[in-house]
PDB file of C-alpha atoms and ligand atoms in Angstrom:
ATOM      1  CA  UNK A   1      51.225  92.405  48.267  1.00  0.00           C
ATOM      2  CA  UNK A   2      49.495  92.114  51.715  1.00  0.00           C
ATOM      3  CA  UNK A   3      48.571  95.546  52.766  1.00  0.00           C
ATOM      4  CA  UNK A   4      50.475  94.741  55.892  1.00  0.00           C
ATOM      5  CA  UNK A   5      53.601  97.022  55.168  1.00  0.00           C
ATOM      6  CA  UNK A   6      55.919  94.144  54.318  1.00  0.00           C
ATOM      7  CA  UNK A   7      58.907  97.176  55.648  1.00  0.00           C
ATOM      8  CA  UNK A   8      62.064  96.630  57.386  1.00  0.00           C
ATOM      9  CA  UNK A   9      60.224  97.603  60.632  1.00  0.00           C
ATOM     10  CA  UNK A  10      57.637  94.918  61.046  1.00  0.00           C
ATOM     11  CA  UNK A  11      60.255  92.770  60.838  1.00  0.00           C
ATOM     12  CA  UNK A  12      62.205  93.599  63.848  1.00  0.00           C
ATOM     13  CA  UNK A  13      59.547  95.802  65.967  1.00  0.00           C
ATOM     14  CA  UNK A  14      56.482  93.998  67.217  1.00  0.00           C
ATOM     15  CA  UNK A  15      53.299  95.050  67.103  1.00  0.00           C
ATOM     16  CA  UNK A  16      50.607  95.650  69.905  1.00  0.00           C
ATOM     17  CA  UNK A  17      47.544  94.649  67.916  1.00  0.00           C
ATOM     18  CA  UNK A  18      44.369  97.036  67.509  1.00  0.00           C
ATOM     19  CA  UNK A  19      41.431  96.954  67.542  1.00  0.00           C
ATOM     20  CA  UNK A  20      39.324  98.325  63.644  1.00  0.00           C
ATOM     21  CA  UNK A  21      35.714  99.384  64.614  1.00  0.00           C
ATOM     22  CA  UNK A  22      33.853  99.835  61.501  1.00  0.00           C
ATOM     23  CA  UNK A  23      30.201 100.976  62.273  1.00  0.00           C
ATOM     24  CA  UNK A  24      27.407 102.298  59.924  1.00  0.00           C
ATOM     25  CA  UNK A  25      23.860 102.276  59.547  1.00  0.00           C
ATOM     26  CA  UNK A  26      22.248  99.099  58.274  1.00  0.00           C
ATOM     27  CA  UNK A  27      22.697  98.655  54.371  1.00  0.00           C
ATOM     28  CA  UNK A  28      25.819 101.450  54.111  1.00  0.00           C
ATOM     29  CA  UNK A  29      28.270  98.761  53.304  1.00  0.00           C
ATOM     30  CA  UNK A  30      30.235  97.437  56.122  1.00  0.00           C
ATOM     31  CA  UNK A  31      29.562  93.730  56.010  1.00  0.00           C
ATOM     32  CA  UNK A  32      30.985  94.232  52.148  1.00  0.00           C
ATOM     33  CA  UNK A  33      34.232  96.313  53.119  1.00  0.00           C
ATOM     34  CA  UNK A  34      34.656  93.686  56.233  1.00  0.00           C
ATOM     35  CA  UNK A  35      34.502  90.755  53.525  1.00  0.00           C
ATOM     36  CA  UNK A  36      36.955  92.737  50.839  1.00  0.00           C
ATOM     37  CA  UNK A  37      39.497  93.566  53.763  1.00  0.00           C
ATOM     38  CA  UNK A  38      39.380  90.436  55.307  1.00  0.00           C
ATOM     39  CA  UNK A  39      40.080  88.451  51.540  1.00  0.00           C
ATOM     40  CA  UNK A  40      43.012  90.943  51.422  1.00  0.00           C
ATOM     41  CA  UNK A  41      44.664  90.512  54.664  1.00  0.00           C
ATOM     42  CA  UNK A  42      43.491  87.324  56.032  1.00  0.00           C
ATOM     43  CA  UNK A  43      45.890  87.894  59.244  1.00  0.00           C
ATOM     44  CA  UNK A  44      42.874  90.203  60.414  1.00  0.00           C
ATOM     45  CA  UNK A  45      40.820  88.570  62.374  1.00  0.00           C
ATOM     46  CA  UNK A  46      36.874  89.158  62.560  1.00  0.00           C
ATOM     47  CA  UNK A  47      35.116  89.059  66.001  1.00  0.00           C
ATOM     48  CA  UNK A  48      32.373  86.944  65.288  1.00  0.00           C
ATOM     49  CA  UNK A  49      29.509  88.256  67.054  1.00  0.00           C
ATOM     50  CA  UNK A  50      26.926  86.592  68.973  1.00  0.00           C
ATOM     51  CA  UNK A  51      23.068  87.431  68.121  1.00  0.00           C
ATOM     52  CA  UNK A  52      19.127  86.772  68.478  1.00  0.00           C
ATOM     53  CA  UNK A  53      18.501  87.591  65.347  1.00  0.00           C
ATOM     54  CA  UNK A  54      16.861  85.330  62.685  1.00  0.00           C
ATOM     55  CA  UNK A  55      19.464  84.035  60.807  1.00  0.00           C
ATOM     56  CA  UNK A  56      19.747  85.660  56.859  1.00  0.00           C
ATOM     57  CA  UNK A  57      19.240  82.910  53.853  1.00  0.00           C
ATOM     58  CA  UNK A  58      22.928  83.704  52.840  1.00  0.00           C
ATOM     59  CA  UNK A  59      24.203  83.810  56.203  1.00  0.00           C
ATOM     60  CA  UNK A  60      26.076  80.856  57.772  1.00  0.00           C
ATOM     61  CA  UNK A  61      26.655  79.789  61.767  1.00  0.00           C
ATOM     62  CA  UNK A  62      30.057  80.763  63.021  1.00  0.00           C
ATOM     63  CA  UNK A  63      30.932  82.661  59.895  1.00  0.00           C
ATOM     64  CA  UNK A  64      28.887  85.569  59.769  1.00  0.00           C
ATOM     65  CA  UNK A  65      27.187  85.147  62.979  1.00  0.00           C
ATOM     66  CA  UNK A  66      26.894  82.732  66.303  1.00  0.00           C
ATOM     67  CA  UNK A  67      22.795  82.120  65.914  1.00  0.00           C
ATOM     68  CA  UNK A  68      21.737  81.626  69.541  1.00  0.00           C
ATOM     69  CA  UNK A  69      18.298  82.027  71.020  1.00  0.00           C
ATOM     70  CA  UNK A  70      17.366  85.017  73.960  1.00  0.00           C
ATOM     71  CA  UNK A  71      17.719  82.960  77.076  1.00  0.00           C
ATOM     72  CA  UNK A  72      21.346  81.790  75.988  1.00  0.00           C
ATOM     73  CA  UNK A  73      22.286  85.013  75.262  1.00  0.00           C
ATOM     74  CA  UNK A  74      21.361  86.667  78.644  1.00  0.00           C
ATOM     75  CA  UNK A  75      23.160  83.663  80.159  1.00  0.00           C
ATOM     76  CA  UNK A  76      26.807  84.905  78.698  1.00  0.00           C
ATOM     77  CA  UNK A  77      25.842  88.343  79.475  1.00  0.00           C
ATOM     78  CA  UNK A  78      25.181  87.736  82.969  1.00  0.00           C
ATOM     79  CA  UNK A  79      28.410  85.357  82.748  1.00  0.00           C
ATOM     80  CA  UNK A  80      30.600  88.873  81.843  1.00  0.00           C
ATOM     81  CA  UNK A  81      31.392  86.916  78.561  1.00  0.00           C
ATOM     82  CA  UNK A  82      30.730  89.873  75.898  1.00  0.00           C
ATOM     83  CA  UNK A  83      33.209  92.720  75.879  1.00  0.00           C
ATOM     84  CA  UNK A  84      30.247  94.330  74.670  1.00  0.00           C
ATOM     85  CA  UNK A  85      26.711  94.411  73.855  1.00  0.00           C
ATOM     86  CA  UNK A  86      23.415  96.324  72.742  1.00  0.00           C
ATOM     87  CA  UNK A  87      19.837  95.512  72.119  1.00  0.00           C
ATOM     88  CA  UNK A  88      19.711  96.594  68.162  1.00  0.00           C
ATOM     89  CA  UNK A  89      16.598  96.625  65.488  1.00  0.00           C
ATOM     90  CA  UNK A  90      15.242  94.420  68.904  1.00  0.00           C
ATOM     91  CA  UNK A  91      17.298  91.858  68.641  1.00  0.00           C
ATOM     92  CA  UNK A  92      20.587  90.747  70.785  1.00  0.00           C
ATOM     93  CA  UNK A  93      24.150  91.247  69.528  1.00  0.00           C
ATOM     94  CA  UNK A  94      26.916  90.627  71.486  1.00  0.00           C
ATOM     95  CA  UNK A  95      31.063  90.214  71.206  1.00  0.00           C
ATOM     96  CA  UNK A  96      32.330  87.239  72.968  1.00  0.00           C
ATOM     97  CA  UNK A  97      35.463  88.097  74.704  1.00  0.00           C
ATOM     98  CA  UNK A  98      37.534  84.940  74.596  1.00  0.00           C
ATOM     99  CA  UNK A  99      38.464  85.170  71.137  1.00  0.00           C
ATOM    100  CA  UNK A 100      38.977  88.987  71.209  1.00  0.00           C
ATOM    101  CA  UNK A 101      41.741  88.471  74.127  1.00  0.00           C
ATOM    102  CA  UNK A 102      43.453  85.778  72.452  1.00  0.00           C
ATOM    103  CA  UNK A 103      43.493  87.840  69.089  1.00  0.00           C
ATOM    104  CA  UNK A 104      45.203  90.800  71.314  1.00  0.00           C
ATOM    105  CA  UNK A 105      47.497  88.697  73.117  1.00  0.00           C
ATOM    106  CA  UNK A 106      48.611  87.202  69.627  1.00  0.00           C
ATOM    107  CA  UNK A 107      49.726  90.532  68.408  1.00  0.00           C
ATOM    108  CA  UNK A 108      46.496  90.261  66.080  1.00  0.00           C
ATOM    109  CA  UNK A 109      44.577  93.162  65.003  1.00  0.00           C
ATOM    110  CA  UNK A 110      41.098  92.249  65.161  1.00  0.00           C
ATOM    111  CA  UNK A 111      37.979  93.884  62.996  1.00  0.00           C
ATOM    112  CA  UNK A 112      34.482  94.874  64.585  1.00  0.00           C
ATOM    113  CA  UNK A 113      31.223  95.101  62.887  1.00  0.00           C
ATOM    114  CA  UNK A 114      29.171  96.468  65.734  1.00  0.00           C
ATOM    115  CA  UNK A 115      26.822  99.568  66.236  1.00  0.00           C
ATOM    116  CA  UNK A 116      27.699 102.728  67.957  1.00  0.00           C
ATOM    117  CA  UNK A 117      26.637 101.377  71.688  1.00  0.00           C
ATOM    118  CA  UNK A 118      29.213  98.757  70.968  1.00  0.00           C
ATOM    119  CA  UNK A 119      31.897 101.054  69.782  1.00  0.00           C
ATOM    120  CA  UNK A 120      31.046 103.069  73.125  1.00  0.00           C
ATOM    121  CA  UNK A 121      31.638 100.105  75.262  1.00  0.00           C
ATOM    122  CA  UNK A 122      34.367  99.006  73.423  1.00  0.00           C
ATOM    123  CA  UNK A 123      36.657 102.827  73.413  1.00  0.00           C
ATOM    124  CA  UNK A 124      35.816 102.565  77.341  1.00  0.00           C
ATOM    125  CA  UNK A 125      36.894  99.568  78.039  1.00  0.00           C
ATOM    126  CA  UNK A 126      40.578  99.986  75.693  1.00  0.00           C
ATOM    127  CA  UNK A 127      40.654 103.568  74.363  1.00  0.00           C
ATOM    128  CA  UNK A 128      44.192 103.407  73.209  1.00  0.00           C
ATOM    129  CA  UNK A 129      43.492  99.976  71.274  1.00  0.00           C
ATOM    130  CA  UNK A 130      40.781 101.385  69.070  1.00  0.00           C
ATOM    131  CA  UNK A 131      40.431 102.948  65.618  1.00  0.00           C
ATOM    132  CA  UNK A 132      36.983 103.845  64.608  1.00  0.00           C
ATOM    133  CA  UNK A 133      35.281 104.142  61.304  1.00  0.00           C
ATOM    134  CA  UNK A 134      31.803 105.049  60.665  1.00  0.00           C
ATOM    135  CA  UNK A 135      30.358 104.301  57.496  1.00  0.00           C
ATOM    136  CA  UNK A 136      27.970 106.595  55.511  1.00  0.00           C
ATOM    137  CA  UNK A 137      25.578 105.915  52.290  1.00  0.00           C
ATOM    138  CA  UNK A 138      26.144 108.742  49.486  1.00  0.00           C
ATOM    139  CA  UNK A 139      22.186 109.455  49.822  1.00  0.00           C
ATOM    140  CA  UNK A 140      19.144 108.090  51.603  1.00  0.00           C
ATOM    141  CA  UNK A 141      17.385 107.031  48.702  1.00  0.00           C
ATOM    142  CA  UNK A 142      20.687 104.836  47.972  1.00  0.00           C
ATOM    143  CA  UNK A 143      20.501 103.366  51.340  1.00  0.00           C
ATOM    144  CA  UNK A 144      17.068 102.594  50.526  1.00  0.00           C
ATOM    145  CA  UNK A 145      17.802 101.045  47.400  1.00  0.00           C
ATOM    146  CA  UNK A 146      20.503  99.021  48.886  1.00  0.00           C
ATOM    147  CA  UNK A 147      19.037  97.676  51.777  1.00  0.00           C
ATOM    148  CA  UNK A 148      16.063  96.398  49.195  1.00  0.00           C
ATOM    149  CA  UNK A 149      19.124  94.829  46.698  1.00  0.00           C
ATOM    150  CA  UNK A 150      20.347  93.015  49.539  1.00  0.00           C
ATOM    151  CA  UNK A 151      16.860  91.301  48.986  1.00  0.00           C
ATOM    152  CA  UNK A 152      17.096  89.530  52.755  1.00  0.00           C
ATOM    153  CA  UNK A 153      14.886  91.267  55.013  1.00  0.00           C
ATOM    154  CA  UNK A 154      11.126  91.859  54.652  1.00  0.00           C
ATOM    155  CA  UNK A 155       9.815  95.415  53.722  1.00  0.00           C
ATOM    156  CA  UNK A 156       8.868  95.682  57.476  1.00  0.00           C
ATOM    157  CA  UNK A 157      12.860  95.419  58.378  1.00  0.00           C
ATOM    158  CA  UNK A 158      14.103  97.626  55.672  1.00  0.00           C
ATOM    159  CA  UNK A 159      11.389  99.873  56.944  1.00  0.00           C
ATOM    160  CA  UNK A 160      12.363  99.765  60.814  1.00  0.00           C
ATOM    161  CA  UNK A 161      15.872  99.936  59.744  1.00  0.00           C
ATOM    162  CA  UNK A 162      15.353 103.187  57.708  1.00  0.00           C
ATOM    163  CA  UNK A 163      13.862 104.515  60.756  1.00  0.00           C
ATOM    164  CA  UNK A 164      16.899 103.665  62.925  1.00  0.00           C
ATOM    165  CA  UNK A 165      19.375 105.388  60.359  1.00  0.00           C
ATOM    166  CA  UNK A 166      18.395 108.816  61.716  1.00  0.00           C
ATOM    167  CA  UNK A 167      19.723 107.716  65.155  1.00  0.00           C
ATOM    168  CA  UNK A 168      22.787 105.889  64.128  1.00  0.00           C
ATOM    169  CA  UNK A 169      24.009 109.053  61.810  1.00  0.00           C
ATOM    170  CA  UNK A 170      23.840 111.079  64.354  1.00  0.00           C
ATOM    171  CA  UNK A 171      27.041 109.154  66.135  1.00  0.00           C
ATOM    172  CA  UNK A 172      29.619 110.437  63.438  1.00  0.00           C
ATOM    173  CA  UNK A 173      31.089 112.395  65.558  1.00  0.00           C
ATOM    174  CA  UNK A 174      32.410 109.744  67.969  1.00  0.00           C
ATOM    175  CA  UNK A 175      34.433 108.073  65.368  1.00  0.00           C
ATOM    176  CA  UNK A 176      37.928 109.111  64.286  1.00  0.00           C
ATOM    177  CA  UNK A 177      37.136 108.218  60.699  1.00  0.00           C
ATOM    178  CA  UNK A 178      34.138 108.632  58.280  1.00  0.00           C
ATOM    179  CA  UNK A 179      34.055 107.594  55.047  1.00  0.00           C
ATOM    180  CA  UNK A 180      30.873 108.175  52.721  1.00  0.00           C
ATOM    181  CA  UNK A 181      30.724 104.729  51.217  1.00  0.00           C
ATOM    182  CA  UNK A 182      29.697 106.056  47.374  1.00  0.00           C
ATOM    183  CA  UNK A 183      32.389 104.091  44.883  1.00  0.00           C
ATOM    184  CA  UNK A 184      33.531 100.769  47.014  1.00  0.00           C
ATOM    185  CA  UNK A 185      36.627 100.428  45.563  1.00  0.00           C
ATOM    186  CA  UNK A 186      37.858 104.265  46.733  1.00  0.00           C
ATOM    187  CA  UNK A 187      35.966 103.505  49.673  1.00  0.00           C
ATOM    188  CA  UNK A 188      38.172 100.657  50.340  1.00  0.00           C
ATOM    189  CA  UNK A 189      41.601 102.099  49.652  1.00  0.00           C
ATOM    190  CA  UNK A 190      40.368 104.820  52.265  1.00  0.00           C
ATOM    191  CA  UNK A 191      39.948 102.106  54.625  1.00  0.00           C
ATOM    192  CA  UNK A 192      43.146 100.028  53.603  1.00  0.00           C
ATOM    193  CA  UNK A 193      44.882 103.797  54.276  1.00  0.00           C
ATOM    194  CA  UNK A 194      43.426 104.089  57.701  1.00  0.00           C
ATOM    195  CA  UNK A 195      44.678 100.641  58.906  1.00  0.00           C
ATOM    196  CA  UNK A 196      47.942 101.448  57.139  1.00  0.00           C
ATOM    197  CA  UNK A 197      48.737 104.415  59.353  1.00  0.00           C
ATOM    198  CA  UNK A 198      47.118 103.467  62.185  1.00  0.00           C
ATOM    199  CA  UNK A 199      49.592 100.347  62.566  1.00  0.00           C
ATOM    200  CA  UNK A 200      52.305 102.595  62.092  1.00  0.00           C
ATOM    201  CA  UNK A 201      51.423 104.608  65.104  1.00  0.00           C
ATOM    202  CA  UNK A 202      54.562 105.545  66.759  1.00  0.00           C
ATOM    203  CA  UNK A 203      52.364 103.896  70.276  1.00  0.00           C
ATOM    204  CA  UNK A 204      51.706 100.248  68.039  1.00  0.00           C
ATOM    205  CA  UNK A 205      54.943  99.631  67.926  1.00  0.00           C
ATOM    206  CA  UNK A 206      56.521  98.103  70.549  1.00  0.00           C
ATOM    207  CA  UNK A 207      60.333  98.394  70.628  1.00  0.00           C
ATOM    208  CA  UNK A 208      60.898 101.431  69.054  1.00  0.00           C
ATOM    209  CA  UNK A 209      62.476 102.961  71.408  1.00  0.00           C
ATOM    210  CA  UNK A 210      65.095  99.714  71.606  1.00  0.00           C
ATOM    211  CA  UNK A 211      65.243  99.804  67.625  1.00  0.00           C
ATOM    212  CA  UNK A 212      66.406 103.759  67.641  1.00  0.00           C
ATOM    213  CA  UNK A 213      68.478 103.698  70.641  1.00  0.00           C
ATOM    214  CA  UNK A 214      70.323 101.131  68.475  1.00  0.00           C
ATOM    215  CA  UNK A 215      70.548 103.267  65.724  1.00  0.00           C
ATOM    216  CA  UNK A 216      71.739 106.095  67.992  1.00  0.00           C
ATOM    217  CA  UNK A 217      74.366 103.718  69.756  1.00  0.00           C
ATOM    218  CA  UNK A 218      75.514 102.461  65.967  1.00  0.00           C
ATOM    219  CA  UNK A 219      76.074 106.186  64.583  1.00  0.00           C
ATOM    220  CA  UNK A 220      78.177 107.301  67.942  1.00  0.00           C
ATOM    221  CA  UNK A 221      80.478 103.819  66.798  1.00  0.00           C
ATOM    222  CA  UNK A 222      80.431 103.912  63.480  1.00  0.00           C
ATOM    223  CA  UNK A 223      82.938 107.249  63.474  1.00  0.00           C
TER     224      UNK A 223
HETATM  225  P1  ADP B   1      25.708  96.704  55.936  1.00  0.00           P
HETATM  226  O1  ADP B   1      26.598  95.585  56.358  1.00  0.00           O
HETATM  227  O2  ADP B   1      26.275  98.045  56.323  1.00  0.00           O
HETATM  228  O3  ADP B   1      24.298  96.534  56.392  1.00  0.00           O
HETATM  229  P2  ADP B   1      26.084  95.610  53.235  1.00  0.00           P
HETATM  230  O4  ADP B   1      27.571  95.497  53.147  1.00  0.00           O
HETATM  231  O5  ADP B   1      25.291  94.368  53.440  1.00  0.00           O
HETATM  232  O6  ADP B   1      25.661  96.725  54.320  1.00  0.00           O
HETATM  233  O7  ADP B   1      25.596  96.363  51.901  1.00  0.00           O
HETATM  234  C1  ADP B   1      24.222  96.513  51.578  1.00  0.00           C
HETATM  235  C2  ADP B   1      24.053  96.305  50.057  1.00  0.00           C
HETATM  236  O8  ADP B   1      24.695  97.386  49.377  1.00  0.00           O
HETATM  237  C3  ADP B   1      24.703  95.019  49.559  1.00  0.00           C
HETATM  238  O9  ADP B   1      23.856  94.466  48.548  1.00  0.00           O
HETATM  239  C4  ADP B   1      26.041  95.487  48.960  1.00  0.00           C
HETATM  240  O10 ADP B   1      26.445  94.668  47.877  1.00  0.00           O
HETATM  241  C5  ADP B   1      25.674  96.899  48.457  1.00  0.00           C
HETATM  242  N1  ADP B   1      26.789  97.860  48.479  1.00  0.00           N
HETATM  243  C6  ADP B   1      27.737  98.020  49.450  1.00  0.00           C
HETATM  244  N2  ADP B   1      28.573  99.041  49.137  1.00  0.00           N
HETATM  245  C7  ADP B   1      28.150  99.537  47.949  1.00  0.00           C
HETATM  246  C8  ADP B   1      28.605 100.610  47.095  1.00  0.00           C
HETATM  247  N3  ADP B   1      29.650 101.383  47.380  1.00  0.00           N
HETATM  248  N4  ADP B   1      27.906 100.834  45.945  1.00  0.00           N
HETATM  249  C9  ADP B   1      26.816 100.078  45.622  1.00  0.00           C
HETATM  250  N5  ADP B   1      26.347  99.054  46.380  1.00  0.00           N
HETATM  251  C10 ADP B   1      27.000  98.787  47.544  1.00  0.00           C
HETATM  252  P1  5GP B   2      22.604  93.056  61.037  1.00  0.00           P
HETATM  253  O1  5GP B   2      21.396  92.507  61.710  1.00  0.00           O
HETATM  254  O2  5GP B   2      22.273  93.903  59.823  1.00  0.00           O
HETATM  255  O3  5GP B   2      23.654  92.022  60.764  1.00  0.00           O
HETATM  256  O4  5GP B   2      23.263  94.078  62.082  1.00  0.00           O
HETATM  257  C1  5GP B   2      22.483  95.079  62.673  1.00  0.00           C
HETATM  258  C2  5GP B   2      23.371  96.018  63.478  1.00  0.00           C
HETATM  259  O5  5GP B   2      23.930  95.330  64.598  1.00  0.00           O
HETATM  260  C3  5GP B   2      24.563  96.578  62.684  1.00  0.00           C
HETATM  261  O6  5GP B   2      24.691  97.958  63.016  1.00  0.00           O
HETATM  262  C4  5GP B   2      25.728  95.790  63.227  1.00  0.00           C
HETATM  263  O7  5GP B   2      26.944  96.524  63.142  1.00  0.00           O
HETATM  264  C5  5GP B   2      25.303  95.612  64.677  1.00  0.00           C
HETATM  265  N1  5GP B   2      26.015  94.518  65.343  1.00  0.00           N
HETATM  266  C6  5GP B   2      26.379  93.316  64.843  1.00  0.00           C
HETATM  267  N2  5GP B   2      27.037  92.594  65.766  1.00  0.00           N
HETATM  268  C7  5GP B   2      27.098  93.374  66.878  1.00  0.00           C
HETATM  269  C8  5GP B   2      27.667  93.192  68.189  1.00  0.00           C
HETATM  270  O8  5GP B   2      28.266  92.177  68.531  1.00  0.00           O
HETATM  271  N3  5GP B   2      27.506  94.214  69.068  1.00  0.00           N
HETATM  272  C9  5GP B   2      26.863  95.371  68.757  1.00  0.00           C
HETATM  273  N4  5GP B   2      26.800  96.321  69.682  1.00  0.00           N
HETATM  274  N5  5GP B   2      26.317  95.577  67.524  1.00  0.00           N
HETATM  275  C10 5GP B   2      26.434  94.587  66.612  1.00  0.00           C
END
C-alpha cells in the first residue's frame, strides 16, 4: 500500500502540497532515505538540484544532480531562477524554481535534499509549506566510516566534510524533526510517520471546512 493514506478523505478533500526538507550532514543518510521514500511513493517528487560540483562515478545528469559549470550557475542565480541557494564544501548548489512551482501548483508534495542555508531560504520564502527533518549519524566515528563506505570522494573530501559536520549539527534546532539515522529501516518508518501526519494537517487539506459543514448539514436532515 502507498503510504499515501489511501482514506475516505483524500478522496474527496484536496490537498495543498508540501514541501519535505530533509537535511543532514554529509554521509548521515539522506540521499539513501530520499531514494527508499521516493521507490515507495513515487507521487513525491524530488527537486533536482543544480550544482558545481564534480560529478560522483555513480551519479547520473538530471537524476541525482543537474552538472553545470560556475559561470552557468551564477547566470540562473542572477536570473532569480533558484528558490534557493548556498555555496557548500565550495561548491554551488542550487534549486531551480520552475519545477518546484509546477510540483506545488499540481497538488504535489515535493522532497528537498539541501543544507541548512537552503532550508533557511526555503521556511522564509513559504513557512507554512514546509516540514523539516534533520538527519543525524548514531556516532562520529560512524559518520566517518560511512562517508569512507560510500567510497566516492577522496580522503581530502571526507576530511573537509568531517570538518563541516560540526557546523551543520549545530542547526538541529531549526528543524521540526530529528531523527538519529542508526537502524535505516526504523529510521525510515520515522520518516514515512512524519509525512503521514504532516499531510493530514488539519491546514493541508483544502475543503475541510466544505466536507464537515456537509456532515453538519446531513445530521440536522437526517432526523
Ligand atoms: P548523505 O546523503 O547524507 O551524504 P548517504 O545516504 O549517501 O548520505 O549515506 C552515506 C553512506 O552510509 C552510504 O554508503 C549509505 O549506504 C550508508 N548508510 C546510510 N544510512 C545508513 C544506516 N542507517 N546504517 C548504515 N549505513 C547507512
Ligand atoms: P553532496 O555534494 O554530498 O551531494 O551534497 C553536499 C551538501 O549540499 C548536502 O548537505 C546537500 O544536502 C547539499 N545540497 C544539495 N543540493 C542542494 C541545493 O540545491 N541547495 C542547497 N542549499 N544545498 C544543497
Amino acid at each position: 500500500m502507498s503510504i499515501e493514506t489511501t482514506g475516505l478523505e483524500n478522496r474527496i478533500i484536496d490537498r495543498r502540497g508540501l514541501m519535505l526538507v530533509l537535511s543532514s550532514p554529509s554521509g548521515a543518510g539522506k540521499t539513501t532515505l530520499t531514494r527508499l521514500l521516493r521507490e515507495e511513493e513515487p507521487s513525491l517528487s524530488l527537486s533536482i538540484s543544480m550544482t558545481t560540483r564534480q560529478r560522483r562515478p555513480s551519479e547520473v545528469e538530471g537524476v541525482h544532480y543537474h552538472f553545470i559549470d560556475k559561470d552557468q550557475f551564477i547566470a540562473m542565480r542572477d536570473r532569480g531562477e533558484f528558490l534557493e541557494w548556498a555555496e557548500v564544501h565550495g561548491n554551488f548548489y542550487g534549486s531551480p524554481k520552475k519545477p518546484i512551482e509546477q510540483s506545488l501548483t499540481a497538488g504535489k508534495d515535493i522532497l528537498f535534499d539541501i543544507d541548512y542555508q537552503g532550508a533557511q531560504q526555503v521556511r522564509a520564502n513559504a513557512p507554512d509549506d514546509v516540514v523539516s527533518v534533520f538527519i543525524l549519524p548514531p556516532s562520529i566515528p560512524e559518520l566517518k566510516a560511512r562517508l569512507q563506505r560510500r567510497a566516492e570522494d577522496s580522503d581530502d573530501v571526507i576530511h573537509q566534510r568531517l570538518v563541516a559536520a560540526k557546523g551543520e549539527i549545530d542547526r538541529w534546532t531549526d528543524y521540526d524533526y530529528v531523527l538519529v539515522n542508526d537502524d535505516l529501516n526504523r529510521t525510515f518508518t520515522r520518516l514515512k510517520a512524519i509525512l503521514v501526519a504532516e499531510r493530514l494537517h488539519r491546514d493541508r487539506q483544502l475543503g475541510l471546512k466544505t466536507f464537515i459543514a456537509g456532515l453538519v448539514q446531513d445530521l440536522s436532515t437526517s432526523g
